[in-house]
Short mmCIF file of C-alpha atoms (C1' of nucleotides) in Angstrom, two decimals:
data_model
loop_
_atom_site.label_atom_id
_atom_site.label_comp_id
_atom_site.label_asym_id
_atom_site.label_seq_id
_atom_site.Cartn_x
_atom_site.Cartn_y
_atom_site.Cartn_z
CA UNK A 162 72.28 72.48 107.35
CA UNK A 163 72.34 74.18 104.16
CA UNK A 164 75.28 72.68 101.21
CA UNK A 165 78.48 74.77 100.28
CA UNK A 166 77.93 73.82 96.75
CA UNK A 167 75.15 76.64 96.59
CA UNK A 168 76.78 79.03 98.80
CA UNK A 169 78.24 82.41 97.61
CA UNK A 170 81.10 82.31 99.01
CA UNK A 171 82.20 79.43 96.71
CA UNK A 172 81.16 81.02 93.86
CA UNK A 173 83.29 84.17 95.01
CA UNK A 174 86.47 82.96 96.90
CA UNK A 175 89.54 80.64 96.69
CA UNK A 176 87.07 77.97 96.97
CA UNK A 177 85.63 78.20 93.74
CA UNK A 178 88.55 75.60 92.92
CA UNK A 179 87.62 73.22 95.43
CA UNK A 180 85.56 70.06 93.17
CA UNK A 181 82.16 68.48 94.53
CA UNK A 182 83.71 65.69 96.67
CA UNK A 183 85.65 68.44 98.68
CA UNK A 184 82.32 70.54 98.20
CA UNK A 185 80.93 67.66 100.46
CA UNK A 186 83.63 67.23 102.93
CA UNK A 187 83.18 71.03 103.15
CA UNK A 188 79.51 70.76 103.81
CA UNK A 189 80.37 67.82 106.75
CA UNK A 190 82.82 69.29 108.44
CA UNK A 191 81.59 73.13 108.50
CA UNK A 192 79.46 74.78 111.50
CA UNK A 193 77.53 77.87 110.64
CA UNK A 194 76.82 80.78 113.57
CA UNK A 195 75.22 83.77 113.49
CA UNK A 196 77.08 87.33 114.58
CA UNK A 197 75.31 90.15 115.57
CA UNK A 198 76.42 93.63 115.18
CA UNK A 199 79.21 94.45 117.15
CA UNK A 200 80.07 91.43 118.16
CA UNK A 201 83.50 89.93 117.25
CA UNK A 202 84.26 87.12 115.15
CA UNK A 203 87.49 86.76 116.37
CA UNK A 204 90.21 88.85 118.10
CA UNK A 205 93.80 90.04 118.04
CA UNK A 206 96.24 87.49 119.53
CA UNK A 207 93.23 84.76 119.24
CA UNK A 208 94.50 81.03 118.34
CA UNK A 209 91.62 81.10 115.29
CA UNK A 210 92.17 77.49 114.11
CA UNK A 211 90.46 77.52 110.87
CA UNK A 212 89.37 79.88 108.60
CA UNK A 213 85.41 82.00 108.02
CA UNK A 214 83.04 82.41 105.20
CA UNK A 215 81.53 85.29 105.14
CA UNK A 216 77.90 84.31 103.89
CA UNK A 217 76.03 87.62 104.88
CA UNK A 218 77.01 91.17 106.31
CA UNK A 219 80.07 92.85 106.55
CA UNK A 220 82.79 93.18 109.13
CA UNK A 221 85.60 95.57 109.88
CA UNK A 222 89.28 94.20 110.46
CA UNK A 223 90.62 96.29 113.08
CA UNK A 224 94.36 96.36 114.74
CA UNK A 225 95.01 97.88 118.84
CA UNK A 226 97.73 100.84 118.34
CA UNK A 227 100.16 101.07 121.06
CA UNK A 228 98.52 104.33 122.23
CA UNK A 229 95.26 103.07 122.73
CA UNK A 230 93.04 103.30 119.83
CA UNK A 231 91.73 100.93 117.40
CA UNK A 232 92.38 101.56 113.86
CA UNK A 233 90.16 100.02 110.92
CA UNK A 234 92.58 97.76 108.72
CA UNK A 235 89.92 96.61 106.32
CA UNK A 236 86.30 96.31 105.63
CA UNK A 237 85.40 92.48 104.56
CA UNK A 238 82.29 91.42 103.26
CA UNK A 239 80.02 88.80 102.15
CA UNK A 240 81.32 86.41 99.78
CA UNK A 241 84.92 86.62 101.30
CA UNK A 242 86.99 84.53 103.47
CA UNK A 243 88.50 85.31 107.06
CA UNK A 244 91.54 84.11 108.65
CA UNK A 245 93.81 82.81 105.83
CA UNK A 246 96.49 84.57 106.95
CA UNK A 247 96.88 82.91 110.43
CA UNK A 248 95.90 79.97 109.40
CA UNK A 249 99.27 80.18 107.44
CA UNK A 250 101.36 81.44 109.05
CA UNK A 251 100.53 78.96 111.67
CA UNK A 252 99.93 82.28 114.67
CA UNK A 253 97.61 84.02 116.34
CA UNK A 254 94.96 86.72 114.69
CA UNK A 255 96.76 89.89 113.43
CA UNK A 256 93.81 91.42 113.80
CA UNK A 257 90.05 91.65 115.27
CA UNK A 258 87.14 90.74 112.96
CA UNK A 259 84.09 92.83 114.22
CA UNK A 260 80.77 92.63 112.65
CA UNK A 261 79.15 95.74 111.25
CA UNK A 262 75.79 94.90 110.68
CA UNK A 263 74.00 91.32 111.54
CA UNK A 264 76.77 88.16 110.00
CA UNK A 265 75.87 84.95 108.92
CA UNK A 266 79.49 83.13 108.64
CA UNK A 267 80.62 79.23 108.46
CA UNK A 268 83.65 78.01 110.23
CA UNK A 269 85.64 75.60 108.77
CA UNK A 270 88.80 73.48 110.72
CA UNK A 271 92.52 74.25 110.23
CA UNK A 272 92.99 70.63 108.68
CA UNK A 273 90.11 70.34 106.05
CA UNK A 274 91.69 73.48 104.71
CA UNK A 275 95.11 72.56 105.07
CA UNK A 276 93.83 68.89 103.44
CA UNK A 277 92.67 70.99 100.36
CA UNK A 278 95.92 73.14 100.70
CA UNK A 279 97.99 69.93 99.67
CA UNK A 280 96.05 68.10 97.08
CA UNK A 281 94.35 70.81 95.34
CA UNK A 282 96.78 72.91 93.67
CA UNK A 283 94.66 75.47 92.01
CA UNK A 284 92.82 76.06 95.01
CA UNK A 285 96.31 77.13 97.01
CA UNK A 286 97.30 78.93 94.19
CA UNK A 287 93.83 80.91 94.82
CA UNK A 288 94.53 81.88 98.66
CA UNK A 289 97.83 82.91 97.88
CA UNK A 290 97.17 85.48 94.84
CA UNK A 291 94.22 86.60 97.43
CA UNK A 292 97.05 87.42 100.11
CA UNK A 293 99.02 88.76 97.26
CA UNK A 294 96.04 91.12 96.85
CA UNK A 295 96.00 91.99 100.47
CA UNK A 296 99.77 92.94 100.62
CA UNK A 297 99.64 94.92 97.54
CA UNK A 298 96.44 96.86 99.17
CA UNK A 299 97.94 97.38 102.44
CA UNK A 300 101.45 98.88 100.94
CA UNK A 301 99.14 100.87 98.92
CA UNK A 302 96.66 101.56 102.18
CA UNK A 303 100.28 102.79 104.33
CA UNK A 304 101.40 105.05 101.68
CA UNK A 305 98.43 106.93 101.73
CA UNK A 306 98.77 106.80 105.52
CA UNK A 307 101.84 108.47 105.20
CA UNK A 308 101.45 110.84 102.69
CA UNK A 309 98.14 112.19 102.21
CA UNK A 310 96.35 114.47 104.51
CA UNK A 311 93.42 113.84 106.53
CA UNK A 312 91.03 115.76 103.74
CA UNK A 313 92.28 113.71 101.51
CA UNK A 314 91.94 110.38 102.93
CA UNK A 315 89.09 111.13 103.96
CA UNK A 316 87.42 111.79 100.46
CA UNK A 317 89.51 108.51 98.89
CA UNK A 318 87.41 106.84 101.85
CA UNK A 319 83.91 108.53 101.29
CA UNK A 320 83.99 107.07 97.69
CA UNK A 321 85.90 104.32 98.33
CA UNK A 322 82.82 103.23 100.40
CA UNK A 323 80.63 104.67 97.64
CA UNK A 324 81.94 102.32 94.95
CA UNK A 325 82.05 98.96 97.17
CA UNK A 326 79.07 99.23 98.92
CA UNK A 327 76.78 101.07 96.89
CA UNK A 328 73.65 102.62 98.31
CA UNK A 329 70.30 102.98 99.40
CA UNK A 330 67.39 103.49 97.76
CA UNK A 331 67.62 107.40 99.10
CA UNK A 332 71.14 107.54 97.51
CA UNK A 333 72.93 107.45 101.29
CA UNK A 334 75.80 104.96 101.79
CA UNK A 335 74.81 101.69 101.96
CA UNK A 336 77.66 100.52 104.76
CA UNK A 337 76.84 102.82 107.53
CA UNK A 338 79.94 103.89 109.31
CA UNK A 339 79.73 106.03 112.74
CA UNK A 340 81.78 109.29 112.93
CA UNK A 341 84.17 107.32 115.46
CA UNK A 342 84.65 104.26 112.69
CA UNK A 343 85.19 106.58 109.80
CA UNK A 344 88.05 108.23 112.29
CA UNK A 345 89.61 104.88 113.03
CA UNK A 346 89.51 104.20 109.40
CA UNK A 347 91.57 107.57 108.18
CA UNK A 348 93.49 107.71 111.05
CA UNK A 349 92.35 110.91 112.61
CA UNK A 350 90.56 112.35 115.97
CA UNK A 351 86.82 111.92 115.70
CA UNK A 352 86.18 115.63 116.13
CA UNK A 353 88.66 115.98 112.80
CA UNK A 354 86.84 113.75 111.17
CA UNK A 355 83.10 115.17 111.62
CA UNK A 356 84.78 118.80 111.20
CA UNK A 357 85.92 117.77 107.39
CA UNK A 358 82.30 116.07 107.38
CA UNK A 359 80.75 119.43 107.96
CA UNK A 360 83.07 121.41 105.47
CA UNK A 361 82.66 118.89 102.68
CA UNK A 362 78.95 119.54 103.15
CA UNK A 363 79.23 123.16 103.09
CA UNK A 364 80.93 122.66 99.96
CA UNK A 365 78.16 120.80 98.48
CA UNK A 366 80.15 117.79 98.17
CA UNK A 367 78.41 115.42 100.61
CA UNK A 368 75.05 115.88 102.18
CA UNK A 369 74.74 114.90 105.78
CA UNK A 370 71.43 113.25 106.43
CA UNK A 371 71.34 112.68 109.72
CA UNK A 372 74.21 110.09 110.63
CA UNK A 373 74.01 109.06 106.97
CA UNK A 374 76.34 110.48 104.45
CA UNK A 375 75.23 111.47 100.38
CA UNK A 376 78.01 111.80 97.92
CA UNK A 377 76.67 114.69 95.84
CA UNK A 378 80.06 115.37 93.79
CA UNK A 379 82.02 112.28 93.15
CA UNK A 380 84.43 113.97 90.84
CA UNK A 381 85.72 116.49 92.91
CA UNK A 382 85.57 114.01 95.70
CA UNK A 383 88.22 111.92 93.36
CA UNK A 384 89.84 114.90 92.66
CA UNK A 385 90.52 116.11 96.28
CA UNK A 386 91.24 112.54 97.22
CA UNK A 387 94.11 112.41 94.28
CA UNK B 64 129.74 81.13 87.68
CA UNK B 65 129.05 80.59 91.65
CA UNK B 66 126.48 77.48 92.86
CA UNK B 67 123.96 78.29 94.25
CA UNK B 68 124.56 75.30 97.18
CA UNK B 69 126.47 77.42 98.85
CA UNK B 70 124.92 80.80 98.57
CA UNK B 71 124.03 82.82 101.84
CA UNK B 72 120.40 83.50 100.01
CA UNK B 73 119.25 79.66 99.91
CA UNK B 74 120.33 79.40 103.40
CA UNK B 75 117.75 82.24 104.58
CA UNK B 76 115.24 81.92 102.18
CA UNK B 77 112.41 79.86 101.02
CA UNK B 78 114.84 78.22 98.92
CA UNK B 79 116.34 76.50 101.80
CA UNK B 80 113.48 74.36 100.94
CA UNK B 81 115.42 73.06 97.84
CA UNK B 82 116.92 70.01 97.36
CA UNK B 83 120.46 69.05 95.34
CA UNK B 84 118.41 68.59 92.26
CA UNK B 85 116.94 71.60 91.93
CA UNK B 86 119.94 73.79 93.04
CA UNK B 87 121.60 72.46 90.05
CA UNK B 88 118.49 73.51 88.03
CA UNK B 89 118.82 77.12 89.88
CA UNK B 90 122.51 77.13 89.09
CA UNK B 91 122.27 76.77 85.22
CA UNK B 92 119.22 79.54 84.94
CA UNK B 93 120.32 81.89 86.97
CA UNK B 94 122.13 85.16 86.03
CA UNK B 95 124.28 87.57 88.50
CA UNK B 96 124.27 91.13 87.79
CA UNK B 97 126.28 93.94 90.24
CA UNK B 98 123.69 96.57 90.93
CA UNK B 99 125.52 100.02 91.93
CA UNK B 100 124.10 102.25 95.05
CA UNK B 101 121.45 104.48 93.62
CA UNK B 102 120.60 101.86 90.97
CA UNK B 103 117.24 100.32 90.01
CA UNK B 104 116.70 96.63 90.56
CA UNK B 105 113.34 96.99 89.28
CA UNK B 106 110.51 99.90 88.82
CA UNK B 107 107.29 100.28 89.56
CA UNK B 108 104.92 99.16 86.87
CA UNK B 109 107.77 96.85 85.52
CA UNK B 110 107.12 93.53 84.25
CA UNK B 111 109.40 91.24 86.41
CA UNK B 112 109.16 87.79 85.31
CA UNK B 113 110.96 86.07 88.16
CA UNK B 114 112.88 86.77 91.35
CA UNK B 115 115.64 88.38 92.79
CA UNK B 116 118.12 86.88 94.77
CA UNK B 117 120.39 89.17 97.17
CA UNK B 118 123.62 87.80 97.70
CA UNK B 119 124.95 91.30 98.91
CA UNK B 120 124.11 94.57 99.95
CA UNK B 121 120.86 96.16 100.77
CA UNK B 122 117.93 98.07 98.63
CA UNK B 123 114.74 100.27 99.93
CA UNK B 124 111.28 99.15 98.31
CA UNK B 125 109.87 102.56 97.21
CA UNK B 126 106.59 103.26 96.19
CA UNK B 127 105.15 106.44 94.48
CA UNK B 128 102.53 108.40 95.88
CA UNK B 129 99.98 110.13 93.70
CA UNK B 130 101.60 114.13 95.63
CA UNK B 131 104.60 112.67 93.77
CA UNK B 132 106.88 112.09 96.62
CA UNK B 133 108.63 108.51 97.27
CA UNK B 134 107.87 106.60 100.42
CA UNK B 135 109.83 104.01 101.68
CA UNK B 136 107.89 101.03 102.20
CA UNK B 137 110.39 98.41 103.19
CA UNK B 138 114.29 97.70 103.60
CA UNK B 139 115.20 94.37 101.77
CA UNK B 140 118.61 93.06 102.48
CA UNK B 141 121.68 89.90 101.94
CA UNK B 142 119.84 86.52 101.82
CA UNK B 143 116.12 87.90 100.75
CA UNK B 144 114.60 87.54 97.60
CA UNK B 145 112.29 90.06 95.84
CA UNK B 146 109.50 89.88 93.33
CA UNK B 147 107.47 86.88 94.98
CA UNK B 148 104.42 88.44 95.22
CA UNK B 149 104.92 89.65 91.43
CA UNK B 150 105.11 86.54 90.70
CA UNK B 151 102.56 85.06 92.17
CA UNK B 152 100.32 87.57 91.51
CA UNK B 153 101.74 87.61 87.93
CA UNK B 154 101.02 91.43 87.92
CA UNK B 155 103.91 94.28 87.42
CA UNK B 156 105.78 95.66 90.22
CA UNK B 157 103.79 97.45 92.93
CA UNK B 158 107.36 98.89 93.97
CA UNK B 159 110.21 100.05 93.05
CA UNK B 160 113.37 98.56 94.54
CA UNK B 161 116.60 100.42 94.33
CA UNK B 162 120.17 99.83 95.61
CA UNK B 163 121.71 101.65 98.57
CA UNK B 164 124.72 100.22 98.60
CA UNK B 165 126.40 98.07 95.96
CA UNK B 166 125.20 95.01 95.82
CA UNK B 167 124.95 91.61 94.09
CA UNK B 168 121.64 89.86 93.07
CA UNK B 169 120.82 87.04 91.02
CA UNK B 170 118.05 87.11 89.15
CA UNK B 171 116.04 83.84 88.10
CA UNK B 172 113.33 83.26 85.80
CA UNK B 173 109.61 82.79 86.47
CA UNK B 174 109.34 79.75 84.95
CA UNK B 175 111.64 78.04 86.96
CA UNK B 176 110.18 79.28 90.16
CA UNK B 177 106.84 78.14 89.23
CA UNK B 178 108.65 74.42 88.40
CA UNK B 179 109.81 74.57 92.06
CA UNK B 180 105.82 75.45 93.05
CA UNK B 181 104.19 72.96 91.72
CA UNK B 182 106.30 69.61 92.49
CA UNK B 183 108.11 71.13 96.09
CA UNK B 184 105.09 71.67 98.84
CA UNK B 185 107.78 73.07 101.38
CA UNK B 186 109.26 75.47 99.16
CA UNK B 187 105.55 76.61 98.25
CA UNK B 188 104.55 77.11 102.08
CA UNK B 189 108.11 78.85 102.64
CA UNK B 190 107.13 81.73 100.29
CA UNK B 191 103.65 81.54 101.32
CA UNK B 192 104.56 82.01 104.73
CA UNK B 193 107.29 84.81 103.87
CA UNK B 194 104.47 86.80 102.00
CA UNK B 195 101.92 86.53 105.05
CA UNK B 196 104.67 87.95 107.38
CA UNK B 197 105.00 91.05 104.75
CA UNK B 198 101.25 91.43 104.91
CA UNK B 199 101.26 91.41 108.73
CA UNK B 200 104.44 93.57 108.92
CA UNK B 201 102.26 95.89 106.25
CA UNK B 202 99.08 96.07 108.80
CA UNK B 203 101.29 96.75 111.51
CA UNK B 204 102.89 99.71 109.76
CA UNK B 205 99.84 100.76 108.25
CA UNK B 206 98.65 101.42 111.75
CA UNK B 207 101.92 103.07 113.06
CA UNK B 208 101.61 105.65 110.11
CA UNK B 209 97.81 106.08 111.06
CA UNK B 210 97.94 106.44 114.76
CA UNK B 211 101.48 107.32 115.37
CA UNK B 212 103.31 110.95 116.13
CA UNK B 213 105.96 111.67 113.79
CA UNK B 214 108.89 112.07 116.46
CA UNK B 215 107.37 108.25 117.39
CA UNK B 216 107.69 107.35 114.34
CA UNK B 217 111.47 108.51 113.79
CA UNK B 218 112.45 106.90 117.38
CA UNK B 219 110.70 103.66 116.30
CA UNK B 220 112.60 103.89 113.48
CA UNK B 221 116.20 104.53 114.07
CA UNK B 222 115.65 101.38 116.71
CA UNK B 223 114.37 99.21 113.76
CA UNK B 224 117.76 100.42 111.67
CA UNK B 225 120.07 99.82 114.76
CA UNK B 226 118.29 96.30 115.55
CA UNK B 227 118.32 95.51 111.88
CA UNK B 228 121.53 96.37 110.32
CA UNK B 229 123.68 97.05 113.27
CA UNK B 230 126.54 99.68 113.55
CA UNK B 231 130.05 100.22 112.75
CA UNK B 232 133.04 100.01 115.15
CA UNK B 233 132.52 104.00 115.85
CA UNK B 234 129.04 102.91 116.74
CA UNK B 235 127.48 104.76 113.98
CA UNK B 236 124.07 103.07 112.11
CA UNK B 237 125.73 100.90 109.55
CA UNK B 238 123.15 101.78 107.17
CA UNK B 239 122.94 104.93 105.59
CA UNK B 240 120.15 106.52 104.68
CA UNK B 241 119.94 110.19 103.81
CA UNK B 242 117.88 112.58 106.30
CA UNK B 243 115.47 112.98 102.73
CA UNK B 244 115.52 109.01 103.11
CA UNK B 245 114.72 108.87 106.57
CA UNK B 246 111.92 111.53 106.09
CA UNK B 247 110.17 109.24 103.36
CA UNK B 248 110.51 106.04 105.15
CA UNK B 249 108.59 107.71 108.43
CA UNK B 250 106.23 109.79 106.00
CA UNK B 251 107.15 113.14 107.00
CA UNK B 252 109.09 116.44 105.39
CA UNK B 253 112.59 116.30 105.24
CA UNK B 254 112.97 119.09 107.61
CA UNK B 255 110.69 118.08 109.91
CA UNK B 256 112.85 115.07 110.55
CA UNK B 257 115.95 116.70 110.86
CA UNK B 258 114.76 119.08 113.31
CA UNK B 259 113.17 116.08 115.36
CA UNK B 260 116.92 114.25 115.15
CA UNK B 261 118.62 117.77 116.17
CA UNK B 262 116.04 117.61 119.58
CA UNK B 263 116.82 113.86 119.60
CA UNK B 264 120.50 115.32 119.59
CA UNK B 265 119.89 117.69 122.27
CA UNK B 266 118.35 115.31 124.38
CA UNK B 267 121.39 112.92 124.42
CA UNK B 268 118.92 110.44 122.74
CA UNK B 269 121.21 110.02 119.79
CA UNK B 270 124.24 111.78 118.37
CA UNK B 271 124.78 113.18 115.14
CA UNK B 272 128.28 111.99 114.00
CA UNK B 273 128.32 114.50 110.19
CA UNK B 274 125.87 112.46 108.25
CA UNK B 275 126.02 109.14 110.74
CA UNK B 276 123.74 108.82 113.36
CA UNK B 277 124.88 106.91 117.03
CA UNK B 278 121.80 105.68 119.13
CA UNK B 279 123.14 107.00 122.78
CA UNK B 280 119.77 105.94 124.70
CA UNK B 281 117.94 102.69 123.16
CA UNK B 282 115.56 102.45 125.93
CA UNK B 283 114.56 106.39 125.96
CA UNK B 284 114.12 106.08 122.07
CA UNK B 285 111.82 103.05 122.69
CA UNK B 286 109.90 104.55 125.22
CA UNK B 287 109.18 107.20 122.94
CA UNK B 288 108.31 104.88 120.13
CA UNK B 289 105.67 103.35 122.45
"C1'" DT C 37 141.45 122.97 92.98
"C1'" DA C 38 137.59 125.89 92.05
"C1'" DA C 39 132.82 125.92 90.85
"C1'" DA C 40 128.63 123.69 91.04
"C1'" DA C 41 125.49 120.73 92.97
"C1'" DA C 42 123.52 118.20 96.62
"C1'" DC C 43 122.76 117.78 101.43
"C1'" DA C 44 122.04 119.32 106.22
"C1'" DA C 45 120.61 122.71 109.49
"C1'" DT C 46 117.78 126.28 111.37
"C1'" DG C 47 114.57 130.41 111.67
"C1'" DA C 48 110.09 132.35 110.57
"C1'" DT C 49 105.66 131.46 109.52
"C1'" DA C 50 101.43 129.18 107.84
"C1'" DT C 51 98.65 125.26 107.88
"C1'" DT C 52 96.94 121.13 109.65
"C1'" DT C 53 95.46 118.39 113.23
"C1'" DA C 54 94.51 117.26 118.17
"C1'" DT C 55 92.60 118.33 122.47
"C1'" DC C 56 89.42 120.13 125.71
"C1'" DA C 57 85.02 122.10 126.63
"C1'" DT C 58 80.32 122.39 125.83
"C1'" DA C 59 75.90 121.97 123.45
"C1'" DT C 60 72.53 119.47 121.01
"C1'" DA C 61 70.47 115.42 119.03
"C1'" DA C 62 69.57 110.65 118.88
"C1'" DA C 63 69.32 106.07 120.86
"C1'" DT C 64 68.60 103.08 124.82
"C1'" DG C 65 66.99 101.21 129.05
"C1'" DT C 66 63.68 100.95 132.74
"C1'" DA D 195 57.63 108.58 128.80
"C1'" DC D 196 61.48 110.07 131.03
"C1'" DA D 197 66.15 109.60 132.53
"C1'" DT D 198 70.55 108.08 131.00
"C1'" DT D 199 73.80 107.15 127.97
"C1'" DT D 200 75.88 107.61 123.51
"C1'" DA D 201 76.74 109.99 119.17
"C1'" DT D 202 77.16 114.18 116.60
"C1'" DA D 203 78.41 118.92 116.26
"C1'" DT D 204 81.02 123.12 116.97
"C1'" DG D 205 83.96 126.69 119.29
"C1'" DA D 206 88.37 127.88 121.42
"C1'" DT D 207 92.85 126.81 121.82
"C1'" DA D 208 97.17 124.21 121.81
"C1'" DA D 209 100.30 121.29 119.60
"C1'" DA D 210 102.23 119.13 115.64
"C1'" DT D 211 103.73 119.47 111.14
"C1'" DA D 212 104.60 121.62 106.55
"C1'" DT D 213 106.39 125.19 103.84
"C1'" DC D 214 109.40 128.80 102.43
"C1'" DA D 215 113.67 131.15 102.98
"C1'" DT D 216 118.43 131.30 104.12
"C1'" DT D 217 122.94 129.64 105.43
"C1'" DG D 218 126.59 126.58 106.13
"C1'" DT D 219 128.65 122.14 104.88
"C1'" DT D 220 129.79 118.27 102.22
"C1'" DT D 221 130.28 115.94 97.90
"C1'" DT D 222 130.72 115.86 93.08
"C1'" DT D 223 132.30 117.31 88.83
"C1'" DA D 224 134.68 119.88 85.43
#
DNA sequence: TAAAAACAATGATATTTATCATATAAATGT
DNA sequence: ACATTTATATGATAAATATCATTGTTTTTA
């Protein structure tokens, strides 16, 4: 089994703070599992118990709306943690965890963490600025919700997903989103969604190649987006 | 000047978590300030540099979005504090919070709150665990505004005020907001959420008492809400 | 107390977005 | 390789929502 000490997920999380004896009890304690595409990592109302590395791949964080539909949260990727949250608050998953492409993640147990929580203070002070983070994104995330249009979310996502992704080496998005996900991200029907797809292409902003999207005008894409 | 042993805030707060010591300590640093209805607490983009304590009265947490409208993110009320994840973050204000009644807050300086971090674990986990319930109240409203009609919206919404703050002996919402208040706290126009309460109105869902609002059918309103 | 300002209400209309139907293209299983 | 499913695309239409205009009603201020 491979060592945290190496692992990227130390070198880009809260548990950068953690020193090399807890770098060992880390390596001990931790089981490692392979997710394939669309398979969950964990689910809404799920007793989680401990908390994820991400090591490889990236996942969406998705929430079940009272009318049916799944809406994407959050896209998490490798080098981050899952499951800090309810691991805090001492409750269920908020949300799903599903994996977007093929995941290679580590669990690690409720109490190591918890252990760490207690005697390392830097390293709590890490998890908490990184839920900080996540509270200032997701007030940020519902005011867009509420006040922008779907044209406009939509471009704030197209480069959103530009900038933290990158792309390929034929300049399409590198995180490959279907029509449906990109809905469930902006909050919108499908059929909207591919609709503002087409019209952003005939506009020369976006190419569609195939299922895979080009941002040809970034600017204006910021521009429309606000 | 008022201890802070007795005050309605430590008895709600994280800063239940306190012990006799360091209430004295809170005592002596502490500064009260009456804040008037309509008033700024703080701004968006302000440096804070410590918390809020409300002894009285409540405040909406507004953020700015880039069409240059004001949503309502959050109602903050008597025995809540404001500015932890400012602190902790030890970033400006990602909202602004302003008064909508009169009210009285203390305010007490970062430094001292950190103190209280680093040597009292419970008081640590208390605002730790008061932040990750804003970040899953955040998700959850993040996915209302994304999936959610606006006349679902509004009914969820006057039930949240009526469960929250109560009503008057005429049965009228005890707090106030304007219908322009109401419109930015449900992320709609301002007329667009009057007309909804006049069909609310005509529907014998609610009544419209001048400016006051009387919930006549909860359990219609919820139904509605989803 | 009168004038001005802010707020609430409603009609008319335009725009945005969702829904339903259908067609085509791509992926999947056998 | 072909049938079946799934995803993408687009038209037609309905429903939701925003915008602009106008009026009446409070509240504030001079």
């Amino acid at each position: 089994m491979s060592k945290c000490e190496q692992c990227i997920v130390r070198e880009f999380s809260s548990l950068k703070a953690l020193n090399k004896d807890e770098l060992i009890k880390l390596s001990d304690c931790k089981t490692s599992k392979i997710i394939k595409k669309g398979e969950n990592i964990f689910e809404e109302g799920e007793n989680v118990n401990g908390i994820f590395c991400i090591k490889d791949g990236v996942c969406k964080l998705t929430k079940l709306s009272p009318n049916g539909k799944d809406h994407i949260v959050k896209l998490v990727s490798k080098g981050e943690l899952l499951g800090q949250r309810s691991m805090i608050s001492d409750e269920p998953a908020n949300l799903s965890a599903v994996a977007l492409e093929d995941m290679q993640v580590c669990f690690i147990p409720k109490n190591e963490i918890l252990g760490f929580f207690d005697k390392n203070n830097q390293f709590s002070m890490n998890v908490m600025k990184t839920i900080c983070g996540d509270l200032k994104s997701a007030d940020e995330h519902m005011v867009n919700m509420a006040q922008k249009s779907v044209k406009e979310r939509l471009a704030e996502t197209l480069v959103y997903l530009h900038e933290t992704f990158g792309t390929n080496t034929d300049s399409t998005l590198k995180i490959q989103l279907s029509r449906d996900e990109l809905a469930s991200m902006i909050g919108t029907a499908t059929e909207s969604c591919i609709r503002l797809l087409s019209d952003f292409n005939k506009l020369g902003l976006i190419e569609l190649v195939g299922k895979k999207i080009v941002l040809k005008d970034i600017n204006k894409l910021k521009k429309i987006a606000d």
